[in-house]
PDB file of C-alpha atoms in Angstrom:
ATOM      1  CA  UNK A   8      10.649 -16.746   5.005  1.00  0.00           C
ATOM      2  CA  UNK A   9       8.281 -15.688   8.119  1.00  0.00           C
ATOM      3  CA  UNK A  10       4.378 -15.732   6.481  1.00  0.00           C
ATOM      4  CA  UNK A  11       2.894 -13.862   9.232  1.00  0.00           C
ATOM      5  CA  UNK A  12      -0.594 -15.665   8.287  1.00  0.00           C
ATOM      6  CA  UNK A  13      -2.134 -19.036   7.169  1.00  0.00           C
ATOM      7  CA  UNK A  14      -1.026 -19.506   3.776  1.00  0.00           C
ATOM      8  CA  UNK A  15      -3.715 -22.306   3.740  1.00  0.00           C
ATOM      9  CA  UNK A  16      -6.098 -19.508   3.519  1.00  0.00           C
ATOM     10  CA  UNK A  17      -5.007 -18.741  -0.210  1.00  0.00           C
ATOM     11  CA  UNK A  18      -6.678 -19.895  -3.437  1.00  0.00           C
ATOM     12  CA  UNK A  19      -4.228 -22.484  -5.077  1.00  0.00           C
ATOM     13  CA  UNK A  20      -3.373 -19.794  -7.682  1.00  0.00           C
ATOM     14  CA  UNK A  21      -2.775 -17.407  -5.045  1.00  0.00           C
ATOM     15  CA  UNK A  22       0.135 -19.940  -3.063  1.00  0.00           C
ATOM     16  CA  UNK A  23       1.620 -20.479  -5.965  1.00  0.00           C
ATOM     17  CA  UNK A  24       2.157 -17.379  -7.113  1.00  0.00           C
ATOM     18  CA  UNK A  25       3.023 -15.722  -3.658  1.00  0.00           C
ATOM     19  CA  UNK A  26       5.300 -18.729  -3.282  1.00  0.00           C
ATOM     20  CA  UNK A  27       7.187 -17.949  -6.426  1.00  0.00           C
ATOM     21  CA  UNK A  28       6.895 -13.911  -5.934  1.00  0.00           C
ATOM     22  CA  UNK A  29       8.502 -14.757  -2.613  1.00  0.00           C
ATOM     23  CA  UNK A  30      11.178 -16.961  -4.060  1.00  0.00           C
ATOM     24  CA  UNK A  31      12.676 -14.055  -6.185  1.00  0.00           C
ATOM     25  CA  UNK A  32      12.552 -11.721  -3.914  1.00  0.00           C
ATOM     26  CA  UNK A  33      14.441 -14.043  -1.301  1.00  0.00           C
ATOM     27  CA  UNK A  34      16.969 -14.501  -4.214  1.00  0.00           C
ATOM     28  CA  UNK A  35      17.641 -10.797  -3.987  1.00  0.00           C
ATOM     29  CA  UNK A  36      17.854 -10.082  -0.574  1.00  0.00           C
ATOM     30  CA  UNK A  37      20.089 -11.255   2.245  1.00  0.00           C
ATOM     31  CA  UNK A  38      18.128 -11.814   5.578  1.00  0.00           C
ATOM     32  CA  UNK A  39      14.968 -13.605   5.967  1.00  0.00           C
ATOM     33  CA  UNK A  40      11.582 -11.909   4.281  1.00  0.00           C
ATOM     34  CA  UNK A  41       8.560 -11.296   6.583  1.00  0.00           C
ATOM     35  CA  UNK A  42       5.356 -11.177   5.015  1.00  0.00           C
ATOM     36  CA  UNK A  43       2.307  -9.103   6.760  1.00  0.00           C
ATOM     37  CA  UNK A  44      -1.061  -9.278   5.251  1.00  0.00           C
ATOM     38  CA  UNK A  45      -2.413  -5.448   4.794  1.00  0.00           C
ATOM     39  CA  UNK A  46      -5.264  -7.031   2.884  1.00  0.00           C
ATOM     40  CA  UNK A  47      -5.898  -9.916   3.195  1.00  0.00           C
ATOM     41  CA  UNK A  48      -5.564 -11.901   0.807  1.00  0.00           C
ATOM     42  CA  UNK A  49      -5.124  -8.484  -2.301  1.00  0.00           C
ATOM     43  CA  UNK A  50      -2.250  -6.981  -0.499  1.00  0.00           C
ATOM     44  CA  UNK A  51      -0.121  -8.086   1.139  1.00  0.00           C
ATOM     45  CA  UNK A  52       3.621  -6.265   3.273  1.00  0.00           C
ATOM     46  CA  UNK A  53       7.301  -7.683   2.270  1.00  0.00           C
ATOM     47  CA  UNK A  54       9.939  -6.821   4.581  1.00  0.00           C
ATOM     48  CA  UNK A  55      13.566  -6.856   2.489  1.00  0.00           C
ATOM     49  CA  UNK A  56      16.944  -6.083   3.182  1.00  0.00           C
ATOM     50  CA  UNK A  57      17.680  -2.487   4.785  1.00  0.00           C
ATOM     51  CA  UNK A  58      14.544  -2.386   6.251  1.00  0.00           C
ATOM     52  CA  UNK A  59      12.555  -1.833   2.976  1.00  0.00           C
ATOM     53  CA  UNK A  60       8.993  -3.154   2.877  1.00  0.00           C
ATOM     54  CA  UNK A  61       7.540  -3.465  -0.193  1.00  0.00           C
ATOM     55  CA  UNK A  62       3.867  -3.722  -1.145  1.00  0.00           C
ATOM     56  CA  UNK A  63       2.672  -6.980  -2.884  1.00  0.00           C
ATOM     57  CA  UNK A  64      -0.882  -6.607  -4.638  1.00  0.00           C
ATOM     58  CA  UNK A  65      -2.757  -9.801  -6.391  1.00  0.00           C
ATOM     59  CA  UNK A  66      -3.839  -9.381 -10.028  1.00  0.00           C
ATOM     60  CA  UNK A  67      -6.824 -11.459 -10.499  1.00  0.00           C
ATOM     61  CA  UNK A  68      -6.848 -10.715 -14.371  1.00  0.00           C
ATOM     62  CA  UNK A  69      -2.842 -12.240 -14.763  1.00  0.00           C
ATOM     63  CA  UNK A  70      -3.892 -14.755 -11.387  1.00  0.00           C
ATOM     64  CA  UNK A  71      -0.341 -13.658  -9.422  1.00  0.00           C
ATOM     65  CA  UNK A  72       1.301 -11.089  -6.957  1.00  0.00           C
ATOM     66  CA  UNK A  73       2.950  -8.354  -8.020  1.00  0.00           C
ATOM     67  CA  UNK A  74       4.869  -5.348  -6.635  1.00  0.00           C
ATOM     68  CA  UNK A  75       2.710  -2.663  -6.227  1.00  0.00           C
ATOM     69  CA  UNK A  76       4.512   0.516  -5.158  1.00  0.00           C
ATOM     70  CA  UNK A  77       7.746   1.979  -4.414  1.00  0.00           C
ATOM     71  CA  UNK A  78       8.821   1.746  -0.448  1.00  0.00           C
ATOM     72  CA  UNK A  79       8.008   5.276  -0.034  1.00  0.00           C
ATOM     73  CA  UNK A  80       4.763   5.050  -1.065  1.00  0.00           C
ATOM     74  CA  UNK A  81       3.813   1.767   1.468  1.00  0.00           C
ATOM     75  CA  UNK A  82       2.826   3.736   4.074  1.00  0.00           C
ATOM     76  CA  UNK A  83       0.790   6.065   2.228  1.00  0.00           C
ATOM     77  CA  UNK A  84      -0.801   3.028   0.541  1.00  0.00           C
ATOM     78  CA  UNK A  85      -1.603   1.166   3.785  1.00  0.00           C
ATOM     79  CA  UNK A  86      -3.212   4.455   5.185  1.00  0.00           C
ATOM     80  CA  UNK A  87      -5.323   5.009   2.079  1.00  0.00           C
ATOM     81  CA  UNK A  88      -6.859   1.289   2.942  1.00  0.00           C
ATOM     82  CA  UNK A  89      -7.999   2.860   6.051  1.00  0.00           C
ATOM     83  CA  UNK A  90      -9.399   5.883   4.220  1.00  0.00           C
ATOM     84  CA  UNK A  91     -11.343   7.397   1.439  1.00  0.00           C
ATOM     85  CA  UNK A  92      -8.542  10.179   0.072  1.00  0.00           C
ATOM     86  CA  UNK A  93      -9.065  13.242  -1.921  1.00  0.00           C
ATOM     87  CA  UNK A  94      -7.863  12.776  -5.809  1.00  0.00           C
ATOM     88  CA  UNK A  95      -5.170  15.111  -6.442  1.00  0.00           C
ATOM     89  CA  UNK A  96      -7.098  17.188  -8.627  1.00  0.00           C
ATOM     90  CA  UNK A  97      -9.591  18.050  -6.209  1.00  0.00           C
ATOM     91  CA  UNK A  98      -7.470  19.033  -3.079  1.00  0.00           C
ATOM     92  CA  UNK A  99      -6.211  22.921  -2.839  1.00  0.00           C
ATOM     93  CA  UNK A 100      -2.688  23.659  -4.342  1.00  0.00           C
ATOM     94  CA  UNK A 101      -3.475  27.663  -3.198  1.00  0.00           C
ATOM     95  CA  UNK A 102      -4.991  29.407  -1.404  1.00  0.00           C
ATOM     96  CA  UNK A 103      -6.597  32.332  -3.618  1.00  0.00           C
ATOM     97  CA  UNK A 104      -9.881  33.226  -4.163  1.00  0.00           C
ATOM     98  CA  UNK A 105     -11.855  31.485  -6.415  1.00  0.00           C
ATOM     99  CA  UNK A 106     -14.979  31.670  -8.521  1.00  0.00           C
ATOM    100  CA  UNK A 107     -17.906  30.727  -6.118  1.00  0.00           C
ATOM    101  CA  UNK A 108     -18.985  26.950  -5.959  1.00  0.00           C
ATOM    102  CA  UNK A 109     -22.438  25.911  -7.252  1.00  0.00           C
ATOM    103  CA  UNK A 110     -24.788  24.743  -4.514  1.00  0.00           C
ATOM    104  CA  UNK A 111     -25.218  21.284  -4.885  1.00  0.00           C
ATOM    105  CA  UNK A 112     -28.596  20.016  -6.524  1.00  0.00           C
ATOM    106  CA  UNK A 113     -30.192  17.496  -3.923  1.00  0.00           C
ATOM    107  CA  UNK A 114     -29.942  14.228  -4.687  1.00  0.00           C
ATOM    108  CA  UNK A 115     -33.464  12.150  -6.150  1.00  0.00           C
ATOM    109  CA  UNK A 116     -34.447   9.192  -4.208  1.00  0.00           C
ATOM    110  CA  UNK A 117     -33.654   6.703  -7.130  1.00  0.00           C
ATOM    111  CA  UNK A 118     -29.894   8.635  -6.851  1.00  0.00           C
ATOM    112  CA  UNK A 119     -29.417   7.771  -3.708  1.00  0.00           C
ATOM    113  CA  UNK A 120     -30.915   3.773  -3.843  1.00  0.00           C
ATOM    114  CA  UNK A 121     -28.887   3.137  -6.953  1.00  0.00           C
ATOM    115  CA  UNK A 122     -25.450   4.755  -6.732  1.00  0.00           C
ATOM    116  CA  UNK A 123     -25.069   5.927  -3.251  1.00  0.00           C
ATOM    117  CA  UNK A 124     -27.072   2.249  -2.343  1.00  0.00           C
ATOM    118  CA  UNK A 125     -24.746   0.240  -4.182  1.00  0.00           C
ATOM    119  CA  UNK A 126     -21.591   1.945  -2.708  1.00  0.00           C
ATOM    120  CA  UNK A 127     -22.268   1.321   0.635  1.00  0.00           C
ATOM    121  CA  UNK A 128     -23.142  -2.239  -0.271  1.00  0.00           C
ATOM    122  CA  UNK A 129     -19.740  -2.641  -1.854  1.00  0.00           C
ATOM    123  CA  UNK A 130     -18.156  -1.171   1.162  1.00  0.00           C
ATOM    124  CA  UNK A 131     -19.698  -2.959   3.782  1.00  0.00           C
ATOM    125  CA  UNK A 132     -19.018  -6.074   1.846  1.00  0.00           C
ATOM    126  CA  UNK A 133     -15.548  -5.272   1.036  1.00  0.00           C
ATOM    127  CA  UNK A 134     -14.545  -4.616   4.742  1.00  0.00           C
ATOM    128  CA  UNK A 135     -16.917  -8.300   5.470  1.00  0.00           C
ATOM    129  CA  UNK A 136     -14.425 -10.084   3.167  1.00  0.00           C
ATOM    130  CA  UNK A 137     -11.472  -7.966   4.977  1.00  0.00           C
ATOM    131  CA  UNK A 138     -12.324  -9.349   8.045  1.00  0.00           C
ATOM    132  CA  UNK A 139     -13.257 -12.705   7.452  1.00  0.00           C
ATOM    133  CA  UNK A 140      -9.465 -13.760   8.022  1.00  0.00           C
ATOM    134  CA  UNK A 141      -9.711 -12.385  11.740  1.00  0.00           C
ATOM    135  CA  UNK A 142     -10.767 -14.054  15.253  1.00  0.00           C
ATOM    136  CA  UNK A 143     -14.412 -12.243  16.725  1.00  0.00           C
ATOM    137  CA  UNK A 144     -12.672 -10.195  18.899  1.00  0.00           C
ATOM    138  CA  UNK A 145     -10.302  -8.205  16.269  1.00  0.00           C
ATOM    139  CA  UNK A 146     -13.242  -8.106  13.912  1.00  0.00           C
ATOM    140  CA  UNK A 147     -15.157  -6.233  16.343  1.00  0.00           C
ATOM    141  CA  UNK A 148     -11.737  -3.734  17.087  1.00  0.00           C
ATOM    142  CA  UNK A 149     -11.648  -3.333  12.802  1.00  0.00           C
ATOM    143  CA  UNK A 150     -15.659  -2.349  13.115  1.00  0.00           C
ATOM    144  CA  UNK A 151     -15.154   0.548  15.866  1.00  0.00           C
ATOM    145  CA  UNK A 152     -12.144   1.584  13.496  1.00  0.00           C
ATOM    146  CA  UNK A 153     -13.985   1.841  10.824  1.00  0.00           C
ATOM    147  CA  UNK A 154     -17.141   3.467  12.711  1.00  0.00           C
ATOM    148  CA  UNK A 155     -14.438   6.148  14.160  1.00  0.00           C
ATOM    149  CA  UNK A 156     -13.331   7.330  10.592  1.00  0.00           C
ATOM    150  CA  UNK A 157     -17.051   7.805   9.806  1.00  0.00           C
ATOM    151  CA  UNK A 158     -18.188   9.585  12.283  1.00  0.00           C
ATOM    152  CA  UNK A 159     -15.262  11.825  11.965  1.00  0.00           C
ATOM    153  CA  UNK A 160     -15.900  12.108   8.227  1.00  0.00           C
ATOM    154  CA  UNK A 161     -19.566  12.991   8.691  1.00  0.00           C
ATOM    155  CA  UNK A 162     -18.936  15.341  11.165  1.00  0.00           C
ATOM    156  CA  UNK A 163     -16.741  17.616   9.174  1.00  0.00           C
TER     157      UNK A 163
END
């Protein structure tokens, strides 16, 4: 097995658990696995036989890996990490008229300190713990990423 990252940077309950994850898989599959970190250390990439990746995500209820999507969903998955997406109920299936959307009541000031406050708190310190893995320079590369999307976001 290649581990594309230092394993030593997993809990105890996460090596194990990769460690047999990775066994079974192995087990299965003729050439050598190559593991990627996507997010590090709640997803991670499993390259199999055929050129089939798979998706491994970690359960911290169960404490252990486990597959998380079919191969054709993978790269969907790693591109949703990158991005907010639209729920499928809210994007448009057609394109007819419909009834006329409600203007949007502006938001109170306690709104936007509590839930829109707390959000932003959660992201920034969910893409903190994504990069604590990386060297200065690719945290900084990760930041102008993520400052990219936003500005594009906000400007549409």
């Amino acid at each position: 097995m290649k581990i594309q990252f230092n394993e030593a940077q997993l809990s105890r309950p996460q090596q194990e658990s990769l460690i047999k994850v990775l066994d079974v898989l192995q087990a299965e599959n003729e050439i050598e696995l190559v593991v990627w970190p996507v997010d590090f250390p709640l997803k991670l990439r499993v390259m199999l036989d055929g050129d089939i990746e798979m998706l491994l995500g970690w359960d911290a209820e169960k404490k252990s890996y486990a597959g998380l999507t079919t191969p054709e969903r993978l790269e969907q998955d790693i591109k949703d990490l990158a991005s907010e997406t639209i729920p499928e109920s809210e994007k448009d299936t057609v394109d007819l008229p419909g009834p006329e959307p409600e203007p949007e009541p502006e938001p109170s000031p306690e709104l936007v300190k509590s839930e829109i406050g707390q959000r932003v708190e959660a992201l920034a310190q969910a893409l903190v713990n994504l990069t604590k893995p990386l060297n200065t320079y690719q945290r900084g590369e990760v930041w102008i990423q993520f400052c990219i999307i936003y500005v594009k976001g906000v400007m549409e």
